[in-house]
Coordinates of C-alpha atoms and ligand atoms in Angstrom, one line a residue:
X1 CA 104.1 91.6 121.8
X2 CA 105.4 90.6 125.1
X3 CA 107.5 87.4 124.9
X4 CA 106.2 85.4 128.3
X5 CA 102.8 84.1 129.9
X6 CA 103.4 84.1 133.6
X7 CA 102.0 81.0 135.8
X8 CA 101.1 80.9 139.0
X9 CA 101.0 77.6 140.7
X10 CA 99.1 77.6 143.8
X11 CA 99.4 74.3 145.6
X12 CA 98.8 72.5 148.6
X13 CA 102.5 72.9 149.8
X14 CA 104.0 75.0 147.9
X15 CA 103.6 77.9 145.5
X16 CA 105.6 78.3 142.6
X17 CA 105.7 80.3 139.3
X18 CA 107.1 79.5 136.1
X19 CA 107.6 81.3 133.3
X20 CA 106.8 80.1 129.7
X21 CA 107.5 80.6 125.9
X22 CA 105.7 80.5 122.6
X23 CA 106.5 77.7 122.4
X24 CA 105.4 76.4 125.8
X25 CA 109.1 76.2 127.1
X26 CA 109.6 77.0 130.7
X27 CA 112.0 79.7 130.8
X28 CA 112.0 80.1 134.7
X29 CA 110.6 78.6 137.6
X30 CA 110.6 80.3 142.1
X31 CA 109.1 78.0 144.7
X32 CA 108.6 78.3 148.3
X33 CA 106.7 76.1 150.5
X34 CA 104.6 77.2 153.2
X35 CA 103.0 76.6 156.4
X36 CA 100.8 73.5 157.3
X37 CA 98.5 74.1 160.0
X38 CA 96.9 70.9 162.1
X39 CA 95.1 72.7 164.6
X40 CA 93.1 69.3 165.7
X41 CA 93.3 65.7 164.3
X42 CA 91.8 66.0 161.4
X43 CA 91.7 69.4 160.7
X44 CA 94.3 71.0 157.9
X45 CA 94.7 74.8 157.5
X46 CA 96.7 77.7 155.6
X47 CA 97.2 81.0 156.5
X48 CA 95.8 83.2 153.3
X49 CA 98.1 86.2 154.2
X50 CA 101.3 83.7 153.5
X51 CA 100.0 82.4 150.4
X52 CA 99.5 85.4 148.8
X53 CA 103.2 86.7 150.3
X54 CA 105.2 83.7 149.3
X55 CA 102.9 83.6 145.4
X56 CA 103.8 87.4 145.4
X57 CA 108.2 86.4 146.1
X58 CA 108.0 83.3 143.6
X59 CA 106.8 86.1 141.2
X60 CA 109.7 88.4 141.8
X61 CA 112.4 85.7 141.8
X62 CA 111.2 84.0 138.4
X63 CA 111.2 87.1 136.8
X64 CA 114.2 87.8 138.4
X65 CA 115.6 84.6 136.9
X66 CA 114.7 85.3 133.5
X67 CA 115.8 88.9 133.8
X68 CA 112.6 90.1 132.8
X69 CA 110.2 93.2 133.8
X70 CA 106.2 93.6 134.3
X71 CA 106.4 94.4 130.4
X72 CA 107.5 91.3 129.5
X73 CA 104.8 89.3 130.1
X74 CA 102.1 89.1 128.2
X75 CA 99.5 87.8 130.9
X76 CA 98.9 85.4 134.1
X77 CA 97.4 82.7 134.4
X78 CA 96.7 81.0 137.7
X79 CA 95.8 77.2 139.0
X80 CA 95.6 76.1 142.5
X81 CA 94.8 73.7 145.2
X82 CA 90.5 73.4 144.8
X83 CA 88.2 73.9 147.0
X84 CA 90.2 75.4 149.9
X85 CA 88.1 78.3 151.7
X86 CA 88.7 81.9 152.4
X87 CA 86.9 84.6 153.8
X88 CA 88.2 88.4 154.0
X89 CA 87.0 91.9 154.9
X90 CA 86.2 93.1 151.4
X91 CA 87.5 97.0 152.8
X92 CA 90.8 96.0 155.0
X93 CA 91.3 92.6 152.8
X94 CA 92.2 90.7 155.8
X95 CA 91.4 87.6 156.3
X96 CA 88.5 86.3 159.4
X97 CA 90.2 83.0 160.4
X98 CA 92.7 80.5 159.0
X99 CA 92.3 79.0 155.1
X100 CA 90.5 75.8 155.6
X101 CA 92.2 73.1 153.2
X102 CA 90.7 70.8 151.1
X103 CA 91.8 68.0 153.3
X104 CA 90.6 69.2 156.5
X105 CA 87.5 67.0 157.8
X106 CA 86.2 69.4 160.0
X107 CA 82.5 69.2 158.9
X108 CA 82.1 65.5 158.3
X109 CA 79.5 65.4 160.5
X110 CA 77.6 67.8 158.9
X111 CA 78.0 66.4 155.6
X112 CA 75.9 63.5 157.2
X113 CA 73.3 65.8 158.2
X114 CA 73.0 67.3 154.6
X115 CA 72.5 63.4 153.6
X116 CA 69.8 62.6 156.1
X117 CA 68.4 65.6 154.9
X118 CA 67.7 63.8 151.9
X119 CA 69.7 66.1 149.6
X120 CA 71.9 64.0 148.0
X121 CA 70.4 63.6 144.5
X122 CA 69.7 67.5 144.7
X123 CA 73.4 67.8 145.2
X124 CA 74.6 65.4 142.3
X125 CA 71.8 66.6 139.9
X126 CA 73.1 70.6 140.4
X127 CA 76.7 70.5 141.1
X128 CA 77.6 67.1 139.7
X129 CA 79.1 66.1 143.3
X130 CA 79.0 64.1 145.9
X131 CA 78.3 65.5 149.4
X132 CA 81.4 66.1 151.3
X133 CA 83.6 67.1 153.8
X134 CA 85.9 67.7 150.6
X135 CA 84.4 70.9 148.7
X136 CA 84.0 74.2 149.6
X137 CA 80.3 74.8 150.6
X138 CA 80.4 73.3 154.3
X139 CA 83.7 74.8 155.4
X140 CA 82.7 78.7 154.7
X141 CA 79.1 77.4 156.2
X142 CA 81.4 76.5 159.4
X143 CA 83.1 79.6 159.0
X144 CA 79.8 81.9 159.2
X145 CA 79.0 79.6 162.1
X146 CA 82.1 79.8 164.3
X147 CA 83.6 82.7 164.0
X148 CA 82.4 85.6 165.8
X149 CA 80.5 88.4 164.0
X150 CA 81.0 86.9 160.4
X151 CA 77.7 85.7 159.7
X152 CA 76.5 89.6 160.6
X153 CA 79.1 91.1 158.5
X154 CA 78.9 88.8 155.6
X155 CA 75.2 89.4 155.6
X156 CA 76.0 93.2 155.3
X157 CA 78.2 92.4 152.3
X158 CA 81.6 93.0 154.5
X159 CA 83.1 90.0 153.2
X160 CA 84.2 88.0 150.5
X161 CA 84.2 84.3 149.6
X162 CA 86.9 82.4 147.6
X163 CA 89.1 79.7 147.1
X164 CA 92.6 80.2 146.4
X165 CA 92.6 81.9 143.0
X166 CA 89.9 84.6 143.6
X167 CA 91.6 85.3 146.5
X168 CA 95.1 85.4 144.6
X169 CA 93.0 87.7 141.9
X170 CA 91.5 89.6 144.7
X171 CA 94.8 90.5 146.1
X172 CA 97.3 90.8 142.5
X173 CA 94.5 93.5 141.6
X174 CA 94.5 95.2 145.2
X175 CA 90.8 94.7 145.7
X176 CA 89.5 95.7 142.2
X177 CA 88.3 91.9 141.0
X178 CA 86.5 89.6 143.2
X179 CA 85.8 86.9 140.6
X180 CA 86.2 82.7 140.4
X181 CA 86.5 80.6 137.3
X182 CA 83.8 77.7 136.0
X183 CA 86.2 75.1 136.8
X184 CA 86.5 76.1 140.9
X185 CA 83.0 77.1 141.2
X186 CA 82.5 73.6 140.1
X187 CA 84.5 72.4 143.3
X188 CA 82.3 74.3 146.0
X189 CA 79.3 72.4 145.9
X190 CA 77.0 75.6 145.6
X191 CA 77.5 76.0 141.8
X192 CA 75.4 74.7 139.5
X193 CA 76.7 73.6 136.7
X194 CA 74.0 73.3 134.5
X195 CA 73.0 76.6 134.9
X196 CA 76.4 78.2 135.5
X197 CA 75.0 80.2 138.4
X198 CA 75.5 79.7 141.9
X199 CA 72.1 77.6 143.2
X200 CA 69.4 79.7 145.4
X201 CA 68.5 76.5 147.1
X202 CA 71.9 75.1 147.7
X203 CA 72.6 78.5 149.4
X204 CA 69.4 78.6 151.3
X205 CA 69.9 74.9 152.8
X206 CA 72.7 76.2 153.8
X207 CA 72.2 79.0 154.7
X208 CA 75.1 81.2 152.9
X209 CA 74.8 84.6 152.1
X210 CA 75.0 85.3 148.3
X211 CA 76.6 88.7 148.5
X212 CA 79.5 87.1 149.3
X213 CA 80.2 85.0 146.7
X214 CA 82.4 86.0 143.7
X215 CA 81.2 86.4 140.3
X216 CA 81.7 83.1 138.3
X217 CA 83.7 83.7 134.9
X218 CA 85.1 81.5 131.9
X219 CA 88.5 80.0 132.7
X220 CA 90.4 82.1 129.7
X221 CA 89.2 85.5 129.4
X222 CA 90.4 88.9 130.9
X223 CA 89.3 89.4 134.5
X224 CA 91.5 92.7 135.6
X225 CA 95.3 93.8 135.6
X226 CA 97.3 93.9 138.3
X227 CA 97.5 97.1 140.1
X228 CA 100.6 98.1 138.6
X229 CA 102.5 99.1 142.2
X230 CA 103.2 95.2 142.8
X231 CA 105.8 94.6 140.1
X232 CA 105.9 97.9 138.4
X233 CA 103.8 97.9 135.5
X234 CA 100.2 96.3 135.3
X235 CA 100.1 92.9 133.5
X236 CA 96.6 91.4 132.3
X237 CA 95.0 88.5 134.4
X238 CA 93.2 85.9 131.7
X239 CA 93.5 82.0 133.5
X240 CA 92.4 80.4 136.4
X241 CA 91.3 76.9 136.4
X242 CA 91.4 74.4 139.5
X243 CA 94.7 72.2 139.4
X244 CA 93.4 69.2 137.7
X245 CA 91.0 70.6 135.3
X246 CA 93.9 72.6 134.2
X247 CA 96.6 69.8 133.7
X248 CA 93.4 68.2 131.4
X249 CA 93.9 71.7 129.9
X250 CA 98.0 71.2 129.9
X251 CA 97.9 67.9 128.2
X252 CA 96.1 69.1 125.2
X253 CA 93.0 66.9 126.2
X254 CA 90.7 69.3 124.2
X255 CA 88.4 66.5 122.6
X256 CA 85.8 65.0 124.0
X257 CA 87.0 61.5 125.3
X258 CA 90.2 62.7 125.7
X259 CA 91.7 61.5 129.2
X260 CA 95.1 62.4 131.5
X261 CA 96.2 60.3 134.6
X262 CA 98.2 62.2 137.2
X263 CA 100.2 60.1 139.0
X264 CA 101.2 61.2 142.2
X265 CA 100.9 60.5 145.7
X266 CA 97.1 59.2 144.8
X267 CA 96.0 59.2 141.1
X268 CA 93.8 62.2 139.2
X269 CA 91.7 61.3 136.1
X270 CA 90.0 63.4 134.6
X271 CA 88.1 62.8 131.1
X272 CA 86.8 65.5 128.9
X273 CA 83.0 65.0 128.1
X274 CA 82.1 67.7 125.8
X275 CA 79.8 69.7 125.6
X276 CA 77.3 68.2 128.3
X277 CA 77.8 67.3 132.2
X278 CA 78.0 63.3 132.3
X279 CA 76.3 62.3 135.8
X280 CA 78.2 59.4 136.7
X281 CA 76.4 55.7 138.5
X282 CA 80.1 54.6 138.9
X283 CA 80.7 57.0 141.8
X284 CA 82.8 59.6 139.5
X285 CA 82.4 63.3 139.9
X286 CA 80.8 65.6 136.9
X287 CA 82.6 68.8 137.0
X288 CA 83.7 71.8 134.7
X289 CA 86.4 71.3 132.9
X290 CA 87.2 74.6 131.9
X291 CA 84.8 77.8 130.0
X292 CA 86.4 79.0 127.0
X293 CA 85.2 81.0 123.7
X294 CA 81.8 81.1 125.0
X295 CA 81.6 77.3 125.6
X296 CA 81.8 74.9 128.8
X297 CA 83.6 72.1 128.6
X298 CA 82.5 69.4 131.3
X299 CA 84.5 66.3 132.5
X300 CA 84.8 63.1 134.9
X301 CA 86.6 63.0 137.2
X302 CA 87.9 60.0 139.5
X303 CA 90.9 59.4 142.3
X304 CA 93.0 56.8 143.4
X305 CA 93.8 57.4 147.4
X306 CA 96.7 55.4 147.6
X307 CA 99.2 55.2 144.1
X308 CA 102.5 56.6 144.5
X309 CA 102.3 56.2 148.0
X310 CA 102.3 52.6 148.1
X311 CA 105.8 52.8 146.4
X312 CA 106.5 55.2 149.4
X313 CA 105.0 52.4 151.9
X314 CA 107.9 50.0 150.4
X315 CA 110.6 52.7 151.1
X316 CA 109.5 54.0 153.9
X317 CA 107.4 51.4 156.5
X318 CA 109.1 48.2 154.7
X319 CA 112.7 49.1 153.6
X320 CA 113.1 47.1 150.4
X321 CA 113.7 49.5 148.1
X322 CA 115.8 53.0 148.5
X323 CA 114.3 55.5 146.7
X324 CA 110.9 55.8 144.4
X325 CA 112.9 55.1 141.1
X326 CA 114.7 51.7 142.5
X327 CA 110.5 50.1 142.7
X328 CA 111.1 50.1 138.5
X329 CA 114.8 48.7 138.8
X330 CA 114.0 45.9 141.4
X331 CA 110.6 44.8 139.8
X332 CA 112.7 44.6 136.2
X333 CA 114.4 41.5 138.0
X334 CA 111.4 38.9 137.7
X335 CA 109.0 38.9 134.5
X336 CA 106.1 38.7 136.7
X337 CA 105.0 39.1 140.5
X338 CA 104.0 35.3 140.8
X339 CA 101.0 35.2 141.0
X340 CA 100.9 37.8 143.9
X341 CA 98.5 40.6 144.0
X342 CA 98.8 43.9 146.5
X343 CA 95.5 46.0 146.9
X344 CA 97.2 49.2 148.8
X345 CA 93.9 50.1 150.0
X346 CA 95.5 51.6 153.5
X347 CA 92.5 54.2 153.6
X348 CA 89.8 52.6 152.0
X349 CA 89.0 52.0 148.3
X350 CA 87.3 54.7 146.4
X351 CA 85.6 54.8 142.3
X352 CA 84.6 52.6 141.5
X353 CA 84.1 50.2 145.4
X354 CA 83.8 53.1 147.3
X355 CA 84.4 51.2 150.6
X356 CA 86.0 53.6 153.6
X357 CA 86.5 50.3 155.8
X358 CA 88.9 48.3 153.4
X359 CA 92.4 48.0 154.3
X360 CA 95.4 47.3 152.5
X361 CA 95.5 43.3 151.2
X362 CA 98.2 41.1 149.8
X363 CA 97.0 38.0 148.3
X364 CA 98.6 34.8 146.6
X365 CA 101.2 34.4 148.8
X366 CA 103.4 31.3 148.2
X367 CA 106.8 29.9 149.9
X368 CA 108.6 31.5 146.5
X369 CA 107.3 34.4 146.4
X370 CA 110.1 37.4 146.9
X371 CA 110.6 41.0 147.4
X372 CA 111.0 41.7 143.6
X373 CA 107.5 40.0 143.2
X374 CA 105.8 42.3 145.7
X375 CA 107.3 45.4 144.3
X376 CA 106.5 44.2 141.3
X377 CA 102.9 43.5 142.7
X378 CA 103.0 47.6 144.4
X379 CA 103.3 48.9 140.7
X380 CA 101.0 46.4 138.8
X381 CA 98.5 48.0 141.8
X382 CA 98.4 51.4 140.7
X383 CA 98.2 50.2 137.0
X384 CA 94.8 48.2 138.0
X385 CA 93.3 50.7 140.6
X386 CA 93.6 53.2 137.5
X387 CA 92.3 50.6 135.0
X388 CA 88.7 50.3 137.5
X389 CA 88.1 54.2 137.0
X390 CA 88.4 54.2 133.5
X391 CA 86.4 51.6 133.3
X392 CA 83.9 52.9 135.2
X393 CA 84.2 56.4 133.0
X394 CA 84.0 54.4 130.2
X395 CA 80.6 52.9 131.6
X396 CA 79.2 56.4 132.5
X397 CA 80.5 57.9 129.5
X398 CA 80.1 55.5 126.5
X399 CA 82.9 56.6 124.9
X400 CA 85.7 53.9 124.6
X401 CA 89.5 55.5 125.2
X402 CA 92.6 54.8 122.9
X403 CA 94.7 56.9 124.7
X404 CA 95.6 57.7 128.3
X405 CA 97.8 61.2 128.7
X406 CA 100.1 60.9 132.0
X407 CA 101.6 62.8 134.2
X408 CA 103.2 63.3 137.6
X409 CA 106.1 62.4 139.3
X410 CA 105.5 58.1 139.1
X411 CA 104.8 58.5 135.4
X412 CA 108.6 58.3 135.4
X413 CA 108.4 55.0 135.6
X414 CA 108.7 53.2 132.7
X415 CA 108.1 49.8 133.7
X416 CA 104.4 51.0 134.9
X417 CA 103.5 52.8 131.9
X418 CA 104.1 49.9 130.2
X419 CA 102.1 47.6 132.7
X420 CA 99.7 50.7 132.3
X421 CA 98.7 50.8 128.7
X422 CA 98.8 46.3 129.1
X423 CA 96.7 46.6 131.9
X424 CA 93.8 49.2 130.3
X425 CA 94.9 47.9 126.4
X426 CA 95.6 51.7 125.6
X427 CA 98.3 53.9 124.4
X428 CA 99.8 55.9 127.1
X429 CA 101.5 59.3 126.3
X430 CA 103.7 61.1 128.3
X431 CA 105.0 64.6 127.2
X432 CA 107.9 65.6 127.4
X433 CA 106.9 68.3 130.0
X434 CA 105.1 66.7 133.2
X435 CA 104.4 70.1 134.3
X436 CA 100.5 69.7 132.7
X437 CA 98.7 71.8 135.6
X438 CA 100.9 75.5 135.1
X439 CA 101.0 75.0 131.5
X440 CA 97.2 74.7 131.1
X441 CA 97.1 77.6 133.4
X442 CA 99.6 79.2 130.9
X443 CA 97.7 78.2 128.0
X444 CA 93.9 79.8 129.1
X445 CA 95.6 83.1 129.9
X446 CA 97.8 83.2 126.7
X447 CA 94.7 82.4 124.6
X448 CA 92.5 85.2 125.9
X449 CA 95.2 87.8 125.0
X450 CA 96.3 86.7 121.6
X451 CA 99.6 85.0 123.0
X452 CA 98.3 81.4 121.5
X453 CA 96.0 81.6 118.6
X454 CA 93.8 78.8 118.7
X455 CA 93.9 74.7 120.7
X456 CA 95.6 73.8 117.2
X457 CA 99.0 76.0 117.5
X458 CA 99.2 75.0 121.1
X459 CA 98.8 71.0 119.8
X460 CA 101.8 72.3 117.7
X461 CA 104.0 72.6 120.8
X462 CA 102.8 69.5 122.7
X463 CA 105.9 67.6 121.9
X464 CA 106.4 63.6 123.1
X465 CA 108.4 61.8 125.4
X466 CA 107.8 58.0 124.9
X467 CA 104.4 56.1 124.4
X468 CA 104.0 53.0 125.5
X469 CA 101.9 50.5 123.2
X470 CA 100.1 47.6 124.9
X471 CA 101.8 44.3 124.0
X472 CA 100.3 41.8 126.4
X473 CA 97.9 38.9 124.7
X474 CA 93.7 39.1 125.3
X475 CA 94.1 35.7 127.3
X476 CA 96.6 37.1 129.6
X477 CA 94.9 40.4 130.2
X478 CA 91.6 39.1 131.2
X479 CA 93.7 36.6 133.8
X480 CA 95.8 39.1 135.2
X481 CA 92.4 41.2 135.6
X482 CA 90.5 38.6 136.8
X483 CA 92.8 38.0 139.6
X484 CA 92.5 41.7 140.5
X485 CA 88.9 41.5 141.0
X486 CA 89.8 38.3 143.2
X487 CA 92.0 39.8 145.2
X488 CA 90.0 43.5 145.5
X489 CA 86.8 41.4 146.6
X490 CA 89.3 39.5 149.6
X491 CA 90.6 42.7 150.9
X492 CA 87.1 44.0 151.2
X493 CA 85.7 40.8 152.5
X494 CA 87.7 42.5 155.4
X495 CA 86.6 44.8 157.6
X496 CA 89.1 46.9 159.2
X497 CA 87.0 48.5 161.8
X498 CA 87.3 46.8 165.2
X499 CA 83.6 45.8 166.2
Ligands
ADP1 P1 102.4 64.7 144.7 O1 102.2 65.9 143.8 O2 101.2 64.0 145.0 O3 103.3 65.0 145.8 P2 104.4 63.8 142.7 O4 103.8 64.1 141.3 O5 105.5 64.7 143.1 O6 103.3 63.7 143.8 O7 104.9 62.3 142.7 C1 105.5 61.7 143.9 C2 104.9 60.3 144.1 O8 105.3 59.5 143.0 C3 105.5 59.7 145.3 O9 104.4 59.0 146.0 C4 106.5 58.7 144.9 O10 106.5 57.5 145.7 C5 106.0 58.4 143.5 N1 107.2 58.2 142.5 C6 108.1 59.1 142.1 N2 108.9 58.6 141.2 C7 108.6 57.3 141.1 C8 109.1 56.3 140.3 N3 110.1 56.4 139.4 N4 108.5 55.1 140.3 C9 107.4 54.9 141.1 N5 106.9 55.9 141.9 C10 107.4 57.1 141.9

């Protein structure tokens, strides 16, 4: 048996691959960053050709780095930045225009459109989404409408559909395997998940080709090898999950009511819901969690815009601290932020307010109040914005939570964990390995091939850092909350658009 399952991390900025043990021990890790494209305000792009070149170096080096061959590794497992579009000449492979990223607000307006059109509940009900500028449907609708010839060709069955890991697929098997997992369908807003099939009427409103589209898989099962020319022997491809859905994966959250926080520059929480799409009325997301062993596993899911970054905001637009880490030192040197509360809403508020015109808020001000109190306040922030989605996927969900799995880089911080499991009156968990996202990736592929067993051997690697009990009183919880809610309902009470 091959000792390594081989990870491809296909992000936003970066892609990297690392290379993982039995026992789920990263043995080597290549990255390379690569090009951001801002055509217009607004509009955020990739070129494909560069992500597959630079995933296709990282692959080289790691092995490389590990002084290991093709035979080596057992199989490949790949997550990536959602709902970014591509469309390629299914005989040449070459791309017709520019990747359009998940961030790129490009067809906004006709998001409204698809809203007058009435088609929201349509939209929710069949893809568990909201309608936006966000997923994938609208940007390769933009593509068949602005770029010239592709609607003809696509119609003829020319070209090919996909977001990053069909593409990566597409390419690492030189054209053999045009296929997408559950858990990215679930991100393009023409999948329905109830169904598992992409939706005849979402595709008709929209007018998008099927023949296009790649054929929807589980998220752990064998989809092809790659065409054994690109690193000298073929190796089996048998994971793909979108980034979140696989650090839900990564974190062991197997069980229904299981939950991870990311925290990064915003927040990612994801809850596993079983067997059965949840359809939130808290202004969450229903999407696929992942298909394994013949089964779908659904989940919630719910962002904060602004987390990290408002730690970022005190470094970089106010000065007082130097560095991310220095927020937990500073804060450490008053017990409490004086009755001070910040609501870093700098682009609006989403789950569970969902206001776009909200702007950032600080509250309670008073002659003592000092710079440790409002770094202080920046942390206890992320702490509460996270506390309002659980509670709304507690509210859509039934289940009550004991235990919130984190990661991401401010999960470092100690001093918010703590405030963290206070704030929600949870455990929090943080693994030893942060690295959730290529390890679930790791873990789908490893399971289709034999690698891993069953979820129970690869609980017996999930290994602790620190938890973090709650320790605050009822009386103090439900204050400190209270004031939250004060101070979220001031911010909103104004409007930052200039009438
Ligand atoms: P992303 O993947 O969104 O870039 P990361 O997971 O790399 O984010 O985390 C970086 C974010 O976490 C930054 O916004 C940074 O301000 C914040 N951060 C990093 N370390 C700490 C820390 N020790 N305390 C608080 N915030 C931190």
């Amino acid at each position: 048996m091959p000792k390594y399952i081989m990870s491809l991390d296909a992000g936003t900025t970066s892609n990297r691959c690392i290379i993982y043990d039995k026992n789920g021990l990263i043995k080597a890790v290549a990255q390379k960053e690569f090009t951001q494209f801002f055509p217009k305000p607004g509009w955020v792009e990739h070129d494909a050709n560069e992500i597959w070149t630079s995933m296709l170096e990282v692959m080289k080096e790691a092995l490389k780095n590990v002084n290991a061959s093709a035979s080596d590794i057992a199989a490949i497992g790949i997550t990536n930045q959602r709902e970014t579009t591509i469309v390629w000449d299914r005989d040449t492979g070459e791309p017709v225009c520019p990747a359009i990223v998940w961030q790129c607000r490009r067809t906004a307006d006709y998001c409204d459109e698809l809203k007058k059109r009435g088609l929201t509940e349509t939209i929710k009900n069949k893809t568990g989404l909201v309608i936006d500028a966000y997923f994938s449907a609208t940007k390769l609708k933009w593509i068949l409408d602005n770029v010239d010839g592709v609607r003809a060709r696509a119609e003829k069955g020319e070209l090919c559909f996909g977001t990053v890991e069909t593409w990566l697929i597409w390419k690492l098997t030189s054209g053999e395997v045009h296929v997408t997992d559950y858990s990215n369908a679930s991100r393009t807003m023409m999948f329905n998940i109830n169904t598992l099939a992409w939706d005849d009427e979402i595709l008709n409103e929209l007018d998008i080709p099927k023949v296009m589209l790649p054929q929807a898989k589980q998220s752990s099962e064998v989809y092809g090898e790659t065409d054994p020319e690109i690193l000298g022997a073929p190796i089996k491809i048998s994971g793909a999950a979108g980034d979140q859905q696989a650090a839900l994966f990564g974190q062991g959250c197997f069980k229904k009511g299981d939950v991870k926080n990311t925290y990064g520059t915003g927040c990612f929480l994801l809850m596993n819901t079983g067997d059965k799409p949840v359809f939130s009325d808290n202004g969450l997301v229903t999407t696929i969690a992942w298909g394994l062993d013949g089964k779908v596993n659904y989940a919630l899911e719910g962002s904060v815009f602004v987390a990290g970054a408002a730690v970022q905001w005190l470094r970089d637009e106010l000065g007082i601290i130097a560095s991310a880490p220095e927020s937990e030192t500073l804060a450490k040197n008053v017990p409490d932020s004086n009755g001070c509360y910040f609501v870093p809403s700098f682009t609006g508020l989403g789950a569970p307010y969902w206001n776009p015109y909200v702007r950032g808020t600080i509250v309670g001000l008073t002659r003592g109040v000092n710079k440790y109190h409002i770094v202080r306040a920046t942390l206890e922030s992320i702490a509460f914005q996270v506390s309002d989605v659980l509670g709304a996927m507690e509210a859509d969900s039934g289940d009550h939570f004991s235990k919130l799995k984190v990661d991401g880089g401010a999960s470092a911080n100690n001093l918010l964990m703590q405030m963290q499991a206070d704030i929600i009156d949870a455990q929090v968990v943080r693994p030893r390995s942060v690295e959730s996202t290529s390890l679930g990736a790791a873990y789908l592929a490893g399971l289709a091939v034999g690698f891993w067993k069953d979820e129970a051997e690869i609980m017996k690697n999930m290994q602790t850092d620190r938890t973090f009990d709650p320790t605050m009183s009822e009386t103090d919880r439900k204050n400190a909350l209270t004031g939250w809610k004060k101070a979220v309902k001031a911010a909103m009470s104004y409007n930052g658009v200039q009438e």
